[in-house]
Coordinates of C-alpha atoms and ligand atoms in Angstrom, one line a residue:
X1 CA 14.6 23.7 1.2
X2 CA 10.8 24.4 0.4
X3 CA 8.9 21.4 -0.7
X4 CA 6.1 21.8 -3.3
X5 CA 3.9 19.6 -1.3
X6 CA 3.9 18.0 2.2
X7 CA 1.4 15.1 2.8
X8 CA 0.7 14.6 6.6
X9 CA 0.0 10.9 7.2
X10 CA 1.2 7.7 5.6
X11 CA -1.9 5.6 5.6
X12 CA -3.2 4.3 2.4
X13 CA -4.6 7.8 1.4
X14 CA -1.5 9.7 2.0
X15 CA 0.6 6.9 0.3
X16 CA -1.5 7.0 -2.8
X17 CA -1.7 10.8 -2.9
X18 CA 2.2 10.9 -2.6
X19 CA 2.5 8.3 -5.5
X20 CA 0.2 10.4 -7.6
X21 CA 2.2 13.6 -6.9
X22 CA 5.4 11.7 -7.8
X23 CA 4.2 11.6 -11.5
X24 CA 5.0 15.2 -11.7
X25 CA 8.0 17.5 -11.4
X26 CA 7.4 18.3 -7.7
X27 CA 9.4 18.0 -4.5
X28 CA 7.2 16.1 -2.2
X29 CA 7.5 14.9 1.4
X30 CA 5.3 12.6 3.5
X31 CA 5.3 13.3 7.2
X32 CA 4.4 10.4 9.4
X33 CA 4.3 10.4 13.3
X34 CA 4.9 6.6 13.6
X35 CA 8.0 4.7 13.0
X36 CA 6.5 3.0 9.9
X37 CA 4.0 3.5 7.1
X38 CA 0.4 2.2 7.6
X39 CA 0.4 2.1 11.4
X40 CA -3.1 3.9 11.7
X41 CA -6.5 2.7 10.5
X42 CA -4.9 1.2 7.4
X43 CA -3.1 -1.3 9.6
X44 CA -6.3 -3.1 10.9
X45 CA -9.5 -3.3 9.0
X46 CA -11.6 -5.7 6.9
X47 CA -9.5 -5.3 3.8
X48 CA -12.6 -5.4 1.5
X49 CA -12.7 -3.4 -1.8
X50 CA -16.5 -2.8 -1.7
X51 CA -18.6 -2.7 -4.6
X52 CA -20.2 0.6 -3.7
X53 CA -23.9 -0.1 -3.2
X54 CA -24.0 0.9 0.4
X55 CA -23.3 4.6 0.5
X56 CA -25.9 7.2 0.0
X57 CA -26.3 8.2 -3.6
X58 CA -24.9 11.7 -4.4
X59 CA -22.1 11.6 -1.7
X60 CA -18.4 11.5 -2.2
X61 CA -18.4 8.2 -0.4
X62 CA -20.6 6.6 -3.1
X63 CA -18.8 8.1 -6.0
X64 CA -15.3 7.5 -4.9
X65 CA -16.0 4.0 -3.7
X66 CA -17.4 3.0 -7.1
X67 CA -14.5 4.6 -8.9
X68 CA -11.9 3.3 -6.4
X69 CA -13.2 -0.2 -6.8
X70 CA -12.8 0.0 -10.6
X71 CA -9.3 1.4 -10.3
X72 CA -8.0 -1.2 -7.8
X73 CA -7.1 -4.1 -10.1
X74 CA -4.9 -2.1 -12.3
X75 CA -3.3 -0.3 -9.3
X76 CA -2.6 -3.5 -7.6
X77 CA -1.1 -4.9 -10.7
X78 CA 1.4 -2.0 -11.1
X79 CA 2.4 -2.2 -7.5
X80 CA 2.3 -6.0 -7.3
X81 CA 0.0 -6.0 -4.3
X82 CA -2.2 -9.1 -3.7
X83 CA -5.8 -8.5 -4.8
X84 CA -8.6 -10.9 -5.6
X85 CA -11.9 -10.0 -7.1
X86 CA -14.0 -12.6 -5.1
X87 CA -17.4 -10.7 -5.0
X88 CA -19.5 -10.0 -1.9
X89 CA -22.9 -11.3 -0.7
X90 CA -25.2 -9.6 1.7
X91 CA -27.4 -12.2 3.3
X92 CA -31.1 -11.9 4.2
X93 CA -32.4 -13.9 6.9
X94 CA -36.1 -12.5 7.3
X95 CA -38.5 -10.4 5.5
X96 CA -37.1 -7.2 6.9
X97 CA -33.6 -8.2 5.5
X98 CA -35.1 -9.0 2.2
X99 CA -36.6 -5.6 1.9
X100 CA -33.2 -4.2 2.9
X101 CA -31.2 -6.0 0.3
X102 CA -33.7 -5.1 -2.4
X103 CA -33.3 -1.3 -1.3
X104 CA -29.4 -1.8 -1.4
X105 CA -29.8 -3.3 -4.9
X106 CA -31.7 -0.1 -6.1
X107 CA -29.2 2.1 -4.4
X108 CA -26.3 0.2 -6.1
X109 CA -27.8 0.8 -9.5
X110 CA -28.1 4.5 -8.8
X111 CA -24.5 4.6 -7.5
X112 CA -23.4 2.9 -10.8
X113 CA -22.3 -0.5 -9.4
X114 CA -21.9 -3.0 -12.2
X115 CA -23.4 -6.4 -12.6
X116 CA -25.3 -6.4 -9.1
X117 CA -27.6 -9.4 -8.8
X118 CA -30.2 -10.7 -6.3
X119 CA -29.7 -14.5 -5.7
X120 CA -32.3 -16.8 -4.4
X121 CA -31.7 -19.4 -1.8
X122 CA -30.9 -22.2 -4.2
X123 CA -28.5 -20.1 -6.4
X124 CA -26.8 -18.8 -3.3
X125 CA -26.2 -22.2 -1.6
X126 CA -24.9 -23.6 -4.9
X127 CA -22.4 -20.8 -4.9
X128 CA -21.5 -20.8 -1.3
X129 CA -22.5 -24.2 0.0
X130 CA -21.1 -23.5 3.7
X131 CA -23.7 -20.7 4.4
X132 CA -26.4 -21.2 6.9
X133 CA -29.5 -23.1 5.6
X134 CA -31.6 -20.2 7.2
X135 CA -30.6 -17.7 4.6
X136 CA -33.5 -16.6 2.3
X137 CA -31.8 -14.5 -0.4
X138 CA -28.7 -12.3 -1.0
X139 CA -27.4 -9.4 -2.9
X140 CA -24.3 -10.4 -5.0
X141 CA -21.7 -7.7 -6.0
X142 CA -19.2 -9.5 -8.3
X143 CA -17.1 -6.4 -8.7
X144 CA -16.1 -6.4 -5.0
X145 CA -12.7 -7.8 -4.0
X146 CA -10.1 -8.3 -1.2
X147 CA -6.7 -6.7 -0.9
X148 CA -3.9 -6.3 1.7
X149 CA -4.3 -2.7 2.9
X150 CA -0.9 -2.3 4.6
X151 CA 0.9 -3.9 1.6
X152 CA -1.0 -1.3 -0.7
X153 CA 0.2 1.5 1.5
X154 CA 3.7 0.3 1.8
X155 CA 4.0 -0.5 -2.0
X156 CA 2.6 3.0 -2.8
X157 CA 5.0 4.8 -0.7
X158 CA 7.8 2.6 -1.9
X159 CA 6.9 3.4 -5.4
X160 CA 6.5 7.2 -4.5
X161 CA 10.0 7.1 -2.9
X162 CA 11.6 5.4 -6.0
X163 CA 10.1 8.3 -8.0
X164 CA 11.7 10.9 -5.7
X165 CA 9.4 11.4 -2.7
X166 CA 11.0 11.9 0.7
X167 CA 9.4 10.0 3.7
X168 CA 10.1 11.4 7.1
X169 CA 9.0 8.9 9.8
X170 CA 8.7 9.7 13.6
X171 CA 7.7 13.2 12.5
X172 CA 4.5 14.1 14.6
X173 CA 3.1 17.4 13.2
X174 CA 2.2 19.6 16.1
X175 CA 2.2 22.9 14.4
X176 CA 0.8 24.2 11.0
X177 CA 1.0 27.9 10.0
X178 CA 1.3 29.9 6.8
X179 CA 3.9 32.5 5.9
X180 CA 3.3 34.5 2.8
X181 CA 4.3 31.9 0.2
X182 CA 4.6 28.7 2.2
X183 CA 3.4 26.6 5.1
X184 CA 5.6 25.8 8.1
X185 CA 4.9 22.3 9.3
X186 CA 6.5 21.6 12.7
X187 CA 7.2 18.6 14.9
X188 CA 8.9 18.8 18.2
X189 CA 12.4 18.9 16.7
X190 CA 12.1 20.1 13.1
X191 CA 10.2 22.4 10.7
X192 CA 9.5 21.6 7.1
X193 CA 8.3 24.2 4.5
X194 CA 6.0 23.4 1.8
X195 CA 3.8 25.5 -0.7
X196 CA 0.8 23.0 -0.4
X197 CA -0.1 20.7 2.4
X198 CA -2.4 17.7 2.2
X199 CA -3.9 16.7 5.7
X200 CA -4.4 12.9 5.5
X201 CA -3.9 12.3 9.3
X202 CA -6.8 9.8 9.7
X203 CA -8.0 9.8 13.3
X204 CA -6.0 13.1 14.0
X205 CA -7.0 15.1 11.0
X206 CA -9.2 17.3 13.1
X207 CA -6.2 18.1 15.3
X208 CA -4.1 19.1 12.2
X209 CA -7.0 21.3 11.1
X210 CA -7.0 22.8 14.6
X211 CA -3.4 23.4 14.5
X212 CA -4.1 25.6 11.3
X213 CA -6.8 27.4 13.1
X214 CA -9.8 25.5 11.9
X215 CA -12.4 23.8 14.0
X216 CA -14.9 22.9 11.2
X217 CA -14.9 19.1 11.8
X218 CA -14.4 16.7 14.7
X219 CA -13.2 13.1 14.3
X220 CA -14.3 10.4 16.8
X221 CA -12.9 6.9 17.0
X222 CA -15.2 3.9 16.5
X223 CA -13.6 0.5 17.3
X224 CA -14.0 -2.7 15.4
X225 CA -12.7 -6.0 16.8
X226 CA -11.7 -9.1 14.7
X227 CA -10.6 -12.7 14.9
X228 CA -8.1 -14.2 12.3
X229 CA -8.4 -17.9 11.7
X230 CA -5.9 -20.4 10.4
X231 CA -5.5 -21.1 6.7
X232 CA -7.2 -24.4 7.2
X233 CA -10.4 -22.3 7.4
X234 CA -9.6 -20.0 4.5
X235 CA -11.6 -22.1 1.9
X236 CA -14.9 -22.1 3.9
X237 CA -16.3 -19.2 1.8
X238 CA -15.0 -17.8 -1.5
X239 CA -16.9 -14.5 -1.5
X240 CA -17.1 -11.9 1.4
X241 CA -20.2 -12.6 3.4
X242 CA -22.0 -9.7 5.0
X243 CA -25.3 -9.5 7.0
X244 CA -27.5 -6.4 6.5
X245 CA -25.7 -3.1 7.4
X246 CA -26.8 -0.7 10.0
X247 CA -26.1 2.9 10.9
X248 CA -23.0 1.7 12.8
X249 CA -21.3 0.2 9.8
X250 CA -21.5 -2.8 7.4
X251 CA -21.9 -5.4 10.2
X252 CA -19.8 -8.5 11.0
X253 CA -18.5 -10.2 8.0
X254 CA -16.8 -13.5 7.2
X255 CA -14.2 -13.3 4.5
X256 CA -11.1 -15.0 3.1
X257 CA -8.1 -12.9 3.1
X258 CA -5.7 -12.5 0.1
X259 CA -3.2 -14.7 2.1
X260 CA -5.7 -17.6 2.5
X261 CA -6.8 -17.1 6.1
X262 CA -10.4 -16.6 7.3
X263 CA -11.3 -13.2 8.9
X264 CA -14.4 -12.5 11.1
X265 CA -15.6 -9.1 12.5
X266 CA -15.7 -6.3 13.1
X267 CA -17.7 -5.0 16.0
X268 CA -18.7 -1.3 15.9
X269 CA -18.3 0.6 19.1
X270 CA -18.0 4.4 19.7
X271 CA -15.1 5.0 22.1
X272 CA -13.2 8.1 23.4
X273 CA -9.6 7.1 23.2
X274 CA -8.1 7.5 19.6
X275 CA -5.2 5.0 20.7
X276 CA -7.2 2.2 22.1
X277 CA -6.9 -0.8 19.8
X278 CA -7.4 -3.5 22.6
X279 CA -9.7 -6.4 22.1
X280 CA -12.4 -7.4 24.6
X281 CA -13.9 -10.7 25.6
X282 CA -17.3 -9.2 25.0
X283 CA -16.4 -7.8 21.6
X284 CA -14.9 -11.1 20.4
X285 CA -17.9 -13.1 21.6
X286 CA -20.2 -10.9 19.5
X287 CA -17.9 -11.4 16.5
X288 CA -18.0 -15.2 16.9
X289 CA -21.8 -15.5 17.5
X290 CA -22.7 -13.3 14.6
X291 CA -20.2 -14.9 12.2
X292 CA -21.6 -18.3 13.1
X293 CA -25.1 -17.2 12.1
X294 CA -23.8 -16.6 8.5
X295 CA -21.4 -19.7 8.4
X296 CA -22.2 -22.2 11.0
X297 CA -19.2 -24.4 10.2
X298 CA -16.5 -21.9 11.4
X299 CA -14.1 -23.7 13.8
X300 CA -13.3 -21.2 16.4
X301 CA -10.6 -23.3 17.8
X302 CA -8.5 -22.3 14.9
X303 CA -8.4 -18.7 15.7
X304 CA -4.6 -17.5 15.6
X305 CA -5.1 -14.0 16.7
X306 CA -7.4 -11.1 17.4
X307 CA -7.0 -7.5 16.8
X308 CA -8.9 -4.2 16.6
X309 CA -8.9 -1.2 14.3
X310 CA -10.4 2.3 14.8
X311 CA -12.7 4.1 12.2
X312 CA -12.1 7.8 11.9
X313 CA -15.7 9.0 12.0
X314 CA -16.8 12.5 11.2
X315 CA -20.3 13.9 12.3
X316 CA -21.2 14.4 8.6
X317 CA -22.0 11.1 7.0
X318 CA -19.5 11.6 4.2
X319 CA -15.8 11.9 3.6
X320 CA -14.4 15.5 4.2
X321 CA -12.2 16.1 1.1
X322 CA -12.0 19.8 0.7
X323 CA -9.7 22.8 0.6
X324 CA -9.3 24.6 3.9
X325 CA -11.7 27.4 4.5
X326 CA -8.9 29.4 6.0
X327 CA -5.6 28.7 4.4
X328 CA -5.2 28.5 0.6
X329 CA -3.1 25.5 -0.4
X330 CA -4.3 23.2 2.4
X331 CA -6.4 20.3 1.5
X332 CA -8.2 18.2 4.1
X333 CA -8.6 14.4 3.5
X334 CA -10.7 13.5 6.6
X335 CA -13.4 11.3 8.0
X336 CA -12.1 8.6 5.8
X337 CA -14.1 5.8 7.4
X338 CA -15.2 2.7 5.4
X339 CA -15.2 2.5 2.4
X340 CA -11.9 4.6 2.6
X341 CA -9.7 1.8 1.5
X342 CA -11.9 0.8 -1.5
X343 CA -12.2 4.6 -2.5
X344 CA -8.4 5.3 -1.8
X345 CA -7.2 5.3 -5.5
X346 CA -10.1 7.6 -6.4
X347 CA -9.5 9.8 -3.3
X348 CA -5.9 10.4 -4.4
X349 CA -7.0 11.2 -7.9
X350 CA -9.6 13.7 -6.6
X351 CA -7.1 15.3 -4.3
X352 CA -4.9 16.1 -7.4
X353 CA -8.0 17.9 -8.9
X354 CA -8.3 19.9 -5.8
X355 CA -4.6 20.8 -5.8
X356 CA -4.9 22.0 -9.3
X357 CA -7.9 24.2 -8.3
X358 CA -5.7 25.6 -5.6
X359 CA -3.2 26.7 -8.2
X360 CA -0.6 24.0 -8.2
X361 CA 1.3 23.7 -11.5
X362 CA 1.6 20.0 -12.7
X363 CA 4.2 19.2 -15.3
X364 CA 4.4 15.4 -16.0
X365 CA 7.6 13.7 -15.1
X366 CA 8.5 11.4 -18.0
X367 CA 10.8 9.4 -15.9
X368 CA 8.0 8.3 -13.6
X369 CA 7.9 4.6 -13.1
X370 CA 4.4 3.2 -12.4
X371 CA 5.6 -0.3 -11.8
X372 CA 7.2 -1.4 -8.5
X373 CA 9.4 -4.4 -8.5
X374 CA 8.0 -6.7 -5.8
X375 CA 10.0 -8.3 -3.0
X376 CA 10.8 -12.0 -3.7
X377 CA 8.1 -14.3 -2.3
X378 CA 9.9 -17.7 -2.2
X379 CA 6.7 -19.5 -1.1
X380 CA 5.0 -18.6 -4.3
X381 CA 7.9 -19.6 -6.5
X382 CA 8.4 -22.9 -8.4
X383 CA 11.2 -25.2 -7.1
X384 CA 13.2 -24.4 -10.2
X385 CA 12.9 -20.6 -9.6
X386 CA 13.7 -21.0 -6.0
X387 CA 16.9 -23.0 -6.8
X388 CA 18.1 -20.4 -9.3
X389 CA 17.6 -17.7 -6.6
X390 CA 19.4 -19.7 -4.0
X391 CA 22.3 -20.1 -6.3
X392 CA 22.6 -16.3 -6.7
X393 CA 22.0 -15.7 -3.1
X394 CA 22.1 -18.6 -0.5
X395 CA 20.2 -16.7 2.2
X396 CA 16.9 -17.3 0.2
X397 CA 17.5 -21.0 1.2
X398 CA 17.5 -20.4 4.9
X399 CA 13.9 -20.5 6.2
X400 CA 13.3 -18.2 9.2
X401 CA 9.5 -18.4 9.6
X402 CA 8.4 -22.0 9.3
X403 CA 4.7 -21.3 9.4
X404 CA 4.8 -19.0 6.3
X405 CA 8.0 -20.4 4.8
X406 CA 9.8 -16.9 5.0
X407 CA 13.5 -16.9 4.3
X408 CA 16.4 -14.8 5.5
X409 CA 16.8 -13.4 2.0
X410 CA 13.3 -12.0 2.0
X411 CA 13.7 -10.4 5.4
X412 CA 17.0 -8.7 4.3
X413 CA 15.3 -7.5 1.3
X414 CA 12.3 -6.0 3.3
X415 CA 14.9 -4.1 5.5
X416 CA 16.6 -2.5 2.6
X417 CA 14.0 -1.9 0.0
X418 CA 12.0 1.5 0.2
X419 CA 10.4 1.9 2.7
X420 CA 12.8 -0.2 4.7
X421 CA 11.5 -2.2 7.7
X422 CA 13.2 -1.2 11.0
X423 CA 11.0 -3.1 13.5
X424 CA 9.8 -6.6 14.2
X425 CA 6.2 -5.7 13.0
X426 CA 7.7 -3.9 10.0
X427 CA 9.4 -7.2 8.8
X428 CA 6.1 -9.0 9.6
X429 CA 4.0 -6.6 7.5
X430 CA 6.3 -6.7 4.6
X431 CA 7.1 -10.5 4.5
X432 CA 4.5 -12.2 6.7
X433 CA 7.3 -13.6 9.1
X434 CA 5.5 -14.1 12.3
X435 CA 2.0 -14.1 10.8
X436 CA 1.4 -17.8 10.8
X437 CA -0.1 -20.3 13.2
X438 CA 2.6 -19.8 16.0
X439 CA 2.5 -16.0 15.7
X440 CA 6.2 -15.5 15.7
X441 CA 6.8 -17.9 18.6
X442 CA 9.6 -19.7 16.6
X443 CA 11.0 -16.9 14.3
X444 CA 11.1 -13.9 16.5
X445 CA 14.6 -14.3 18.0
X446 CA 16.0 -14.9 14.4
X447 CA 14.2 -11.9 12.9
X448 CA 15.5 -9.7 15.8
X449 CA 19.1 -10.9 15.1
X450 CA 18.8 -10.1 11.4
X451 CA 17.3 -6.6 12.2
X452 CA 20.2 -5.8 14.5
X453 CA 22.8 -7.0 12.1
X454 CA 21.3 -5.3 9.0
X455 CA 20.6 -2.0 10.8
X456 CA 23.9 -2.0 12.7
X457 CA 22.3 -1.7 16.0
X458 CA 22.3 -4.0 19.2
X459 CA 19.6 -6.7 19.5
X460 CA 18.4 -4.8 22.7
X461 CA 17.7 -1.7 20.5
X462 CA 15.4 -3.6 18.2
X463 CA 11.7 -2.7 18.9
X464 CA 8.4 -4.4 18.2
X465 CA 6.9 -1.3 16.6
X466 CA 9.1 1.7 17.4
X467 CA 9.1 4.0 20.4
X468 CA 9.6 2.2 23.8
X469 CA 8.4 -1.1 22.5
X470 CA 11.8 -2.9 23.2
X471 CA 11.8 -6.6 22.9
X472 CA 14.9 -7.5 24.9
X473 CA 16.0 -6.2 28.3
X474 CA 19.6 -7.4 28.3
X475 CA 21.9 -10.3 27.8
X476 CA 21.7 -13.6 29.8
X477 CA 24.8 -15.3 31.1
X478 CA 24.4 -19.0 31.4
X479 CA 21.7 -19.6 34.0
X480 CA 21.5 -16.2 35.1
X481 CA 19.1 -13.5 33.9
X482 CA 20.1 -9.8 33.7
X483 CA 17.3 -7.4 34.6
Ligands
FAD501 C1 -12.8 -1.8 11.7 C2 -12.6 -1.1 10.3 C3 -13.0 -1.8 9.2 C4 -12.8 -1.3 7.9 N1 -13.1 -2.0 6.9 C5 -12.9 -1.4 5.6 C6 -13.2 -2.2 4.4 O1 -13.3 -3.5 4.4 N2 -13.0 -1.5 3.2 C7 -12.7 -0.2 3.1 O2 -12.8 0.3 2.0 N3 -12.4 0.4 4.2 C8 -12.5 -0.1 5.4 N4 -12.1 0.6 6.6 C9 -11.7 2.0 6.4 C10 -10.2 2.1 5.9 O3 -9.5 1.2 6.7 C11 -9.9 3.5 6.0 O4 -10.8 4.3 5.4 C12 -8.5 3.8 5.6 O5 -7.6 2.9 6.0 C13 -8.1 5.3 5.9 O6 -6.8 5.5 5.5 P1 -6.1 6.9 5.9 O7 -4.9 7.0 5.1 O8 -7.1 8.0 5.7 O9 -5.9 6.9 7.5 P2 -4.8 6.1 8.4 O10 -4.5 4.8 7.8 O11 -5.2 6.3 9.8 O12 -3.5 7.1 8.1 C14 -3.4 8.3 8.8 C15 -1.9 8.5 9.1 O13 -1.6 9.7 9.7 C16 -0.7 9.6 10.7 N5 -0.8 10.8 11.5 C17 -1.8 11.1 12.4 N6 -1.5 12.3 13.1 C18 -0.3 12.6 12.7 C19 0.5 13.8 13.0 N7 0.2 14.6 13.9 N8 1.7 13.9 12.3 C20 2.1 12.9 11.4 N9 1.4 11.9 11.1 C21 0.2 11.7 11.7 C22 -1.1 8.3 11.4 O14 -0.1 7.8 12.3 C23 -1.5 7.5 10.2 O15 -0.4 6.6 9.8 C24 -12.3 0.0 7.8 C25 -11.9 0.7 8.9 C26 -12.0 0.1 10.2 C27 -11.4 0.8 11.4

């Protein structure tokens, strides 16, 4: 079979591009090297939908950020992905910062950001009483919001699959060449043919380009470390709180998450290894001390986990979204560092324009379903609705993750609904089982048991996140451990 389009990479960009393609009569596949969707940069970032005042006017970053921010509420509504327009603040602590936020204000106006405002100290502390008393002024962007990035990617791919897109996981693209009419995209074991290819491979987009014989850009990883705090701290701030940005990024923020936790970070460190998402004592200390400067009341003893994400940085200070200079029909979506999540709906729309210019024929599919039925979230239901659901399916009454209140019914649904979870982390990202205060200490064995039963595999075959990340070594007889 020859696909019309193959999308390489199932991060938020690839996912939304695939969903857009599924609006048309096209055979589309998404090729992803990992065992699940959203395992690259989309897995670990600040999750902010930026207003769009930061990027240099005239760049794709500026244009697509503002457009993407405007598209996000409707998109999240259609896909039933949690989104909250909580606004963002950039704080000024001295005269230099004040100059900086005034310049950002002007830039925001040029970029077309709506309702930007400069707030004085009194207005600011009235709006956010837990900010440092040392703050002088702030730039307020009411259009900014927060979203769950991996839920957005999962929902977009799920919706694309429901509309006919094929997802091939564990397909690491190692070769890309063009015959007369179509591309051959190969992994170690398989070759897929497609008339058009979208390279949305994040940190590895330069390697895909290289495989196609191009060396026009280079992607370097820049690490950002974070700490996630318990929900007890989630109400400390309402908006997302930034300090002044620098060349290395938007700085360390303090923000509520859509799930009600408090997130602080990220650091910004150029590294060499595109797979190194470890956290460091030094990095986390920097996160803590900088976050405390903005919000002194943060209780660090309530940190429940730490993690790191890698930005995909290009030399050029802009997104690289363009047709290949060598192969007609290949589109690169590369260098998608922040604000790539915010811009992602607009990036996906822009890619459709580029594909049209490359000659693709787009005939609307009237059967396209924009709405995706969400998974059940029992914790958000009234007692009456819950009881009705339990009457139909008693497994919605068996709580597996006590911290987050996640039931067996929800886990089973996450395993069987497109794109189905096959790993412990896959269940965690879809349902939040294991994301609470105990970080899976209580529910992990039960989730492994459910995964094994539903997938028809042994418990020893269940992995944390695919590959060799096995969780169990073997069975224990009473009092005796098997190696
Ligand atoms: C620390 C940090 C903070 C950030 N904060 C924000 C923020 O608050 N707001 C914002 O708007 N943006 C933010 N970003 C940026 C945002 O996260 C990214 O722009 C976005 O997630 C990029 O998505 P993507 O789909 O391009 O890449 P990815 O999510 O990396 O997806 C690429 C996919 O391609 C796959 N792949 C790679 N190579 C191959 C191959 N050879 N074969 C098959 N598949 C392959 C990968 O496994 C991956 O799944 C942040 C990023 C970081 C790191």
